Amino acid sequence: MSTETPESSETKTVADPVDVPEDASVAELAAEVEELREELADLRAEVGDDQKSMVIVSTKGTLDMAYPPLILASTAAAFGWDVTVFHTFWGLDILHEEKSKNLKLSAVGNPSMPMPNAIASLPGMDSMATKMMNKKIADNGTATIEELIEVSLDQGVDLQACQMTIDLMDYDEADFYDGVTTGVGAATALQRMADADVQLLV
């Protein structure tokens, strides 16, 4: 009596050779990979076309007016926006490495200051208001102007310095933070604004 057992149908199925040649399977796989690559390229192009852009024109160089353009710029860049900040006239002091560390807060003509103009115009009031604001910034752990500039540059924000203002104020390009774009004229700035989704004047 034979002890061998007949092969099951499952065993036969596994043992049978694959009908599709190996070369054909590789060709199909290569075609599928190429199709996926094309789809990925299309998706990347679509995402790139949808990227929002913003241009901020910064014109003021006081401590309280240096924060808005830098906060807006760094926040938008964190969301993947293409951001440019064009600094002109007193706004150029924000990019000046030395002057940016000594920006003042004007007490006169500021409706948010808790003092009348008659008192705000007294000698030393601007210095006192600036000292109080800097203390509040430090106590609150708010980033300094220098830190916001560094963050903005790290995130790819294009911080531009108006060339006309550089010449007018007799500044040297070496006076600005590393990474600041100098030599930008009004025509270039206007073209950038025309192409942007959002334009802000601060």
mmCIF file of C-alpha atoms in Angstrom:
data_model
loop_
_atom_site.group_PDB
_atom_site.id
_atom_site.type_symbol
_atom_site.label_atom_id
_atom_site.label_comp_id
_atom_site.label_asym_id
_atom_site.label_seq_id
_atom_site.Cartn_x
_atom_site.Cartn_y
_atom_site.Cartn_z
ATOM 1 C CA MET A 1 0.000 0.000 0.000
ATOM 2 C CA SER A 2 1.416 3.341 -1.011
ATOM 3 C CA THR A 3 1.891 5.991 1.689
ATOM 4 C CA GLU A 4 2.092 8.864 -0.816
ATOM 5 C CA THR A 5 -0.810 11.273 -0.765
ATOM 6 C CA PRO A 6 -2.101 12.910 -3.926
ATOM 7 C CA GLU A 7 -1.201 16.549 -4.434
ATOM 8 C CA SER A 8 -3.928 18.956 -3.484
ATOM 9 C CA SER A 9 -5.358 21.437 -5.973
ATOM 10 C CA GLU A 10 -3.785 24.322 -4.010
ATOM 11 C CA THR A 11 -0.363 22.711 -4.301
ATOM 12 C CA LYS A 12 -0.823 22.311 -8.020
ATOM 13 C CA THR A 13 -1.832 25.943 -8.386
ATOM 14 C CA VAL A 14 1.260 27.193 -6.604
ATOM 15 C CA ALA A 15 3.475 24.885 -8.592
ATOM 16 C CA ASP A 16 2.061 25.962 -11.942
ATOM 17 C CA PRO A 17 4.196 28.528 -13.761
ATOM 18 C CA VAL A 18 2.903 32.100 -14.118
ATOM 19 C CA ASP A 19 1.317 32.649 -17.481
ATOM 20 C CA VAL A 20 2.588 36.276 -17.787
ATOM 21 C CA PRO A 21 6.244 36.452 -18.732
ATOM 22 C CA GLU A 22 8.530 38.145 -16.204
ATOM 23 C CA ASP A 23 9.650 40.741 -18.745
ATOM 24 C CA ALA A 24 6.065 41.855 -19.314
ATOM 25 C CA SER A 25 5.494 42.326 -15.549
ATOM 26 C CA VAL A 26 8.586 44.524 -15.229
ATOM 27 C CA ALA A 27 7.460 46.611 -18.196
ATOM 28 C CA GLU A 28 4.023 47.106 -16.676
ATOM 29 C CA LEU A 29 5.544 48.094 -13.325
ATOM 30 C CA ALA A 30 7.869 50.600 -15.015
ATOM 31 C CA ALA A 31 4.917 52.112 -16.892
ATOM 32 C CA GLU A 32 2.960 52.454 -13.652
ATOM 33 C CA VAL A 33 5.902 54.132 -11.895
ATOM 34 C CA GLU A 34 6.266 56.589 -14.774
ATOM 35 C CA GLU A 35 2.559 57.379 -14.613
ATOM 36 C CA LEU A 36 2.814 58.063 -10.873
ATOM 37 C CA ARG A 37 5.794 60.352 -11.466
ATOM 38 C CA GLU A 38 3.820 62.361 -13.995
ATOM 39 C CA GLU A 39 0.899 62.672 -11.588
ATOM 40 C CA LEU A 40 3.259 63.831 -8.818
ATOM 41 C CA ALA A 41 4.822 66.419 -11.118
ATOM 42 C CA ASP A 42 1.344 67.719 -12.019
ATOM 43 C CA LEU A 43 0.403 67.976 -8.340
ATOM 44 C CA ARG A 44 3.587 69.861 -7.517
ATOM 45 C CA ALA A 45 2.987 72.275 -10.368
ATOM 46 C CA GLU A 46 -0.577 72.789 -9.207
ATOM 47 C CA VAL A 47 0.523 73.532 -5.633
ATOM 48 C CA GLY A 48 3.173 75.949 -6.898
ATOM 49 C CA ASP A 49 0.628 77.862 -8.962
ATOM 50 C CA ASP A 50 -1.638 78.241 -5.916
ATOM 51 C CA GLN A 51 1.074 79.726 -3.658
ATOM 52 C CA LYS A 52 -0.081 83.056 -2.275
ATOM 53 C CA SER A 53 2.188 86.076 -2.341
ATOM 54 C CA MET A 54 2.276 89.279 -0.323
ATOM 55 C CA VAL A 55 4.179 92.560 -0.492
ATOM 56 C CA ILE A 56 4.391 94.881 2.515
ATOM 57 C CA VAL A 57 5.694 98.439 2.168
ATOM 58 C CA SER A 58 7.257 99.543 5.448
ATOM 59 C CA THR A 59 7.628 103.331 5.763
ATOM 60 C CA LYS A 60 7.914 104.020 9.499
ATOM 61 C CA GLY A 61 10.885 103.474 11.781
ATOM 62 C CA THR A 62 9.441 103.758 15.266
ATOM 63 C CA LEU A 63 9.475 100.820 17.675
ATOM 64 C CA ASP A 64 5.706 100.280 17.568
ATOM 65 C CA MET A 65 5.586 100.425 13.754
ATOM 66 C CA ALA A 66 8.521 98.043 13.235
ATOM 67 C CA TYR A 67 6.594 95.087 14.647
ATOM 68 C CA PRO A 68 3.541 94.890 12.316
ATOM 69 C CA PRO A 69 5.396 94.303 8.998
ATOM 70 C CA LEU A 70 7.788 91.751 10.519
ATOM 71 C CA ILE A 71 5.078 89.830 12.367
ATOM 72 C CA LEU A 72 2.825 89.722 9.302
ATOM 73 C CA ALA A 73 5.722 88.745 7.031
ATOM 74 C CA SER A 74 7.080 85.947 9.228
ATOM 75 C CA THR A 75 3.582 84.560 9.868
ATOM 76 C CA ALA A 76 2.673 84.523 6.175
ATOM 77 C CA ALA A 77 6.002 82.870 5.334
ATOM 78 C CA ALA A 78 5.307 80.194 7.948
ATOM 79 C CA PHE A 79 2.118 79.383 6.007
ATOM 80 C CA GLY A 80 4.125 78.967 2.828
ATOM 81 C CA TRP A 81 3.471 82.391 1.308
ATOM 82 C CA ASP A 82 5.977 84.159 -0.908
ATOM 83 C CA VAL A 83 6.619 87.363 1.073
ATOM 84 C CA THR A 84 8.477 90.587 0.282
ATOM 85 C CA VAL A 85 8.853 93.579 2.609
ATOM 86 C CA PHE A 86 9.994 96.766 0.867
ATOM 87 C CA HIS A 87 11.508 99.203 3.393
ATOM 88 C CA THR A 88 11.642 102.837 2.373
ATOM 89 C CA PHE A 89 12.361 106.172 4.128
ATOM 90 C CA TRP A 90 12.240 105.749 7.925
ATOM 91 C CA GLY A 91 11.247 102.118 7.513
ATOM 92 C CA LEU A 92 14.808 101.508 6.388
ATOM 93 C CA ASP A 93 15.974 101.909 9.999
ATOM 94 C CA ILE A 94 14.343 98.556 10.776
ATOM 95 C CA LEU A 95 16.927 96.828 8.577
ATOM 96 C CA HIS A 96 19.841 98.933 9.835
ATOM 97 C CA GLU A 97 21.743 96.659 12.204
ATOM 98 C CA GLU A 98 22.640 99.418 14.667
ATOM 99 C CA LYS A 99 19.557 101.650 14.446
ATOM 100 C CA SER A 100 17.120 98.738 14.714
ATOM 101 C CA LYS A 101 18.353 98.055 18.242
ATOM 102 C CA ASN A 102 17.581 101.637 19.319
ATOM 103 C CA LEU A 103 14.185 102.345 17.761
ATOM 104 C CA LYS A 104 12.116 104.852 19.750
ATOM 105 C CA LEU A 105 8.446 104.990 20.661
ATOM 106 C CA SER A 106 6.943 108.412 20.005
ATOM 107 C CA ALA A 107 4.675 109.630 22.795
ATOM 108 C CA VAL A 108 3.441 112.713 20.907
ATOM 109 C CA GLY A 109 0.472 112.356 18.581
ATOM 110 C CA ASN A 110 -0.101 108.749 19.563
ATOM 111 C CA PRO A 111 -3.779 108.354 20.554
ATOM 112 C CA SER A 112 -3.022 105.032 22.231
ATOM 113 C CA MET A 113 -0.603 106.573 24.711
ATOM 114 C CA PRO A 114 -2.204 107.042 28.164
ATOM 115 C CA MET A 115 -1.142 110.675 28.420
ATOM 116 C CA PRO A 116 -2.179 113.983 26.817
ATOM 117 C CA ASN A 117 0.064 115.558 24.183
ATOM 118 C CA ALA A 118 0.888 118.440 26.518
ATOM 119 C CA ILE A 119 2.654 115.983 28.831
ATOM 120 C CA ALA A 120 3.930 113.707 26.052
ATOM 121 C CA SER A 121 5.783 116.642 24.488
ATOM 122 C CA LEU A 122 7.875 117.261 27.599
ATOM 123 C CA PRO A 123 11.605 116.507 27.313
ATOM 124 C CA GLY A 124 12.476 112.877 27.969
ATOM 125 C CA MET A 125 8.957 111.504 27.482
ATOM 126 C CA ASP A 126 9.855 109.600 24.305
ATOM 127 C CA SER A 127 12.754 107.932 26.085
ATOM 128 C CA MET A 128 10.538 107.033 29.027
ATOM 129 C CA ALA A 129 7.823 105.632 26.761
ATOM 130 C CA THR A 130 10.431 103.596 24.856
ATOM 131 C CA LYS A 131 11.904 102.234 28.081
ATOM 132 C CA MET A 132 8.462 101.233 29.330
ATOM 133 C CA MET A 133 7.631 99.480 26.035
ATOM 134 C CA ASN A 134 10.954 97.605 25.954
ATOM 135 C CA LYS A 135 10.350 96.432 29.518
ATOM 136 C CA LYS A 136 6.869 95.235 28.568
ATOM 137 C CA ILE A 137 8.308 93.381 25.572
ATOM 138 C CA ALA A 138 10.945 91.704 27.746
ATOM 139 C CA ASP A 139 8.503 90.809 30.535
ATOM 140 C CA ASN A 140 6.059 89.310 28.033
ATOM 141 C CA GLY A 141 8.748 87.292 26.270
ATOM 142 C CA THR A 142 7.932 88.953 22.942
ATOM 143 C CA ALA A 143 10.559 88.600 20.227
ATOM 144 C CA THR A 144 12.815 91.584 19.647
ATOM 145 C CA ILE A 145 13.089 93.316 16.286
ATOM 146 C CA GLU A 146 16.449 91.635 15.746
ATOM 147 C CA GLU A 147 14.932 88.213 16.428
ATOM 148 C CA LEU A 148 11.984 88.843 14.110
ATOM 149 C CA ILE A 149 14.341 89.873 11.317
ATOM 150 C CA GLU A 150 16.343 86.686 11.805
ATOM 151 C CA VAL A 151 13.185 84.550 11.785
ATOM 152 C CA SER A 152 11.858 86.301 8.684
ATOM 153 C CA LEU A 153 15.091 85.789 6.779
ATOM 154 C CA ASP A 154 15.298 82.141 7.867
ATOM 155 C CA GLN A 155 11.773 81.576 6.523
ATOM 156 C CA GLY A 156 12.657 83.058 3.156
ATOM 157 C CA VAL A 157 11.111 86.515 3.494
ATOM 158 C CA ASP A 158 12.721 88.946 1.053
ATOM 159 C CA LEU A 159 13.566 92.005 3.171
ATOM 160 C CA GLN A 160 14.323 94.763 0.668
ATOM 161 C CA ALA A 161 16.031 98.121 1.220
ATOM 162 C CA CYS A 162 15.038 101.000 -1.044
ATOM 163 C CA GLN A 163 18.101 102.162 -2.950
ATOM 164 C CA MET A 164 16.910 105.775 -3.194
ATOM 165 C CA THR A 165 16.530 105.930 0.584
ATOM 166 C CA ILE A 166 19.952 104.354 1.089
ATOM 167 C CA ASP A 167 21.457 107.157 -1.002
ATOM 168 C CA LEU A 168 19.287 109.826 0.627
ATOM 169 C CA MET A 169 20.175 108.786 4.178
ATOM 170 C CA ASP A 170 23.808 108.202 3.202
ATOM 171 C CA TYR A 171 23.718 104.635 4.498
ATOM 172 C CA ASP A 172 26.236 101.977 3.584
ATOM 173 C CA GLU A 173 24.999 98.583 2.383
ATOM 174 C CA ALA A 174 27.279 96.972 4.976
ATOM 175 C CA ASP A 175 25.161 98.631 7.707
ATOM 176 C CA PHE A 176 22.252 96.270 7.085
ATOM 177 C CA TYR A 177 21.645 92.758 8.385
ATOM 178 C CA ASP A 178 23.134 89.899 6.392
ATOM 179 C CA GLY A 179 20.535 88.592 3.976
ATOM 180 C CA VAL A 180 18.835 91.940 3.339
ATOM 181 C CA THR A 181 18.339 92.702 -0.362
ATOM 182 C CA THR A 182 19.784 96.100 -1.241
ATOM 183 C CA GLY A 183 19.702 98.120 -4.438
ATOM 184 C CA VAL A 184 15.955 97.718 -4.997
ATOM 185 C CA GLY A 185 14.291 100.580 -6.866
ATOM 186 C CA ALA A 186 10.682 101.742 -6.941
ATOM 187 C CA ALA A 187 10.040 100.223 -10.377
ATOM 188 C CA THR A 188 11.086 96.764 -9.183
ATOM 189 C CA ALA A 189 8.985 97.140 -6.034
ATOM 190 C CA LEU A 190 5.927 98.221 -8.045
ATOM 191 C CA GLN A 191 6.232 95.250 -10.374
ATOM 192 C CA ARG A 192 6.435 92.916 -7.396
ATOM 193 C CA MET A 193 3.344 94.557 -5.889
ATOM 194 C CA ALA A 194 1.399 94.222 -9.138
ATOM 195 C CA ASP A 195 2.027 90.466 -9.197
ATOM 196 C CA ALA A 196 1.217 89.890 -5.515
ATOM 197 C CA ASP A 197 -2.091 88.622 -4.127
ATOM 198 C CA VAL A 198 -1.914 90.931 -1.101
ATOM 199 C CA GLN A 199 -0.377 94.419 -0.826
ATOM 200 C CA LEU A 200 -0.059 96.268 2.483
ATOM 201 C CA LEU A 201 1.263 99.736 3.364
ATOM 202 C CA VAL A 202 2.515 100.104 6.939
#
